[in-house]
């Protein structure tokens, strides 16, 4: 029996987390879920949206599966998601975007990996109001974090037999910060002569990605560009409902979908559970439960290809739980 932290989150988080639990257990993996709640609802009881016991649970168990958590826009508390990644030093955000047959999309055979730096850049949250009509924010890029994420991207590319790493910046404008990120990625690239290395500006990348995603393989980006581009790559494969992710540190990892808490859909039991279940697949591979991971991937692919018991965004009318049950039945 393995202890794993489950942070259900809020919005659609609770529904999709239940669905993921059902599917992972149906694959025969014995897990003792350590439930840890975070988000706005914790403020009243514990005085913070990210209670210390949530961090302690992940530190103890080393592995967590997480649903999305709402962040108030323009006001209110800072992102729980960003704080969690920073406090646990989960420096690498891995977001694969791979076509699943049967999902409607303009593109076929997309197979991209987004590697996003997860701890600095504009997400440092250092902002100030200069006067009532002027505000500023600080973008922090360090050599240490840039080299670390570059090393992660190249090592991942090597382990997964990927051919190319593309470093993405806006170094023509942000000459010092993005320039430093490029300097670091170039230095690490020299250690991996077997992997092709190229550089591109983020605006040009957007244009090229929507024209032909097959031009790219592993994308290496600072925090903000990585956040934005990974929603774009999710769009290339048919939407956020099927895009998984992982936040990886030295000896801990938190697995969560790319999508947010979709507050308008909360409680309606109609959100697509695929993204969090596929995040669970990444988690099972990480803990070397490869057989169970492969079984779940196959079952999801079959259910989606058949197209009968899928949620609204995939053209069906199944509820979150009905889709999860259809996947579990195949296991
Ligand atoms: P969102 O990802 O919640 O929703 C964007 C669109 O995708 C919406 O139309 C939504 O209905 C759809 N969608 C998302 N998940 C889906 C699913 N599983 N099935 C079907 N459709 C799905 O993005 P948003 O509306 O910009 O953000 C909502 C909240 O989520 C914000 O508070 C934001 O800060 C937060 N957020 C949290 C995380 C996280 O917890 N890691 C990530 C992104 C956004």
PDB file of C-alpha atoms in Angstrom, residues 78-79 81-83 85-87 116-128 136-142 145 177 222-224 227:
ATOM      1  CA  UNK A  78      -2.063  34.916  -4.188  1.00  0.00           C
ATOM      2  CA  UNK A  79      -2.252  31.715  -6.229  1.00  0.00           C
ATOM      3  CA  UNK A  81      -0.917  26.678  -7.088  1.00  0.00           C
ATOM      4  CA  UNK A  82       2.092  28.978  -7.533  1.00  0.00           C
ATOM      5  CA  UNK A  83       2.818  28.999  -3.750  1.00  0.00           C
ATOM      6  CA  UNK A  85       5.146  24.834  -6.453  1.00  0.00           C
ATOM      7  CA  UNK A  86       7.492  27.426  -4.949  1.00  0.00           C
ATOM      8  CA  UNK A  87       7.338  26.200  -1.353  1.00  0.00           C
ATOM      9  CA  UNK A 116       8.142  25.210 -18.169  1.00  0.00           C
ATOM     10  CA  UNK A 117      10.292  26.770 -15.446  1.00  0.00           C
ATOM     11  CA  UNK A 118       8.027  26.754 -12.405  1.00  0.00           C
ATOM     12  CA  UNK A 119       9.485  28.954  -9.668  1.00  0.00           C
ATOM     13  CA  UNK A 120      10.387  32.434 -10.907  1.00  0.00           C
ATOM     14  CA  UNK A 121       9.811  34.929 -13.765  1.00  0.00           C
ATOM     15  CA  UNK A 122       6.736  37.172 -13.335  1.00  0.00           C
ATOM     16  CA  UNK A 123       5.256  34.533 -10.999  1.00  0.00           C
ATOM     17  CA  UNK A 124       7.558  35.780  -8.234  1.00  0.00           C
ATOM     18  CA  UNK A 125       4.556  38.048  -7.553  1.00  0.00           C
ATOM     19  CA  UNK A 126       6.661  41.124  -6.743  1.00  0.00           C
ATOM     20  CA  UNK A 127       4.336  43.967  -7.673  1.00  0.00           C
ATOM     21  CA  UNK A 128       3.753  47.489  -6.417  1.00  0.00           C
ATOM     22  CA  UNK A 136       4.763  47.642 -11.831  1.00  0.00           C
ATOM     23  CA  UNK A 137       5.835  44.022 -11.534  1.00  0.00           C
ATOM     24  CA  UNK A 138       9.292  42.506 -11.453  1.00  0.00           C
ATOM     25  CA  UNK A 139      10.437  39.681 -13.699  1.00  0.00           C
ATOM     26  CA  UNK A 140      13.142  37.597 -12.048  1.00  0.00           C
ATOM     27  CA  UNK A 141      15.273  35.151 -13.998  1.00  0.00           C
ATOM     28  CA  UNK A 142      18.294  33.498 -12.382  1.00  0.00           C
ATOM     29  CA  UNK A 145      16.973  28.139 -12.102  1.00  0.00           C
ATOM     30  CA  UNK A 177      16.224  38.384 -18.320  1.00  0.00           C
ATOM     31  CA  UNK A 222      10.422  30.442 -18.748  1.00  0.00           C
ATOM     32  CA  UNK A 223       7.361  30.426 -16.471  1.00  0.00           C
ATOM     33  CA  UNK A 224       4.908  32.860 -18.137  1.00  0.00           C
ATOM     34  CA  UNK A 227       1.910  28.772 -18.950  1.00  0.00           C
TER      35      UNK A 227
END
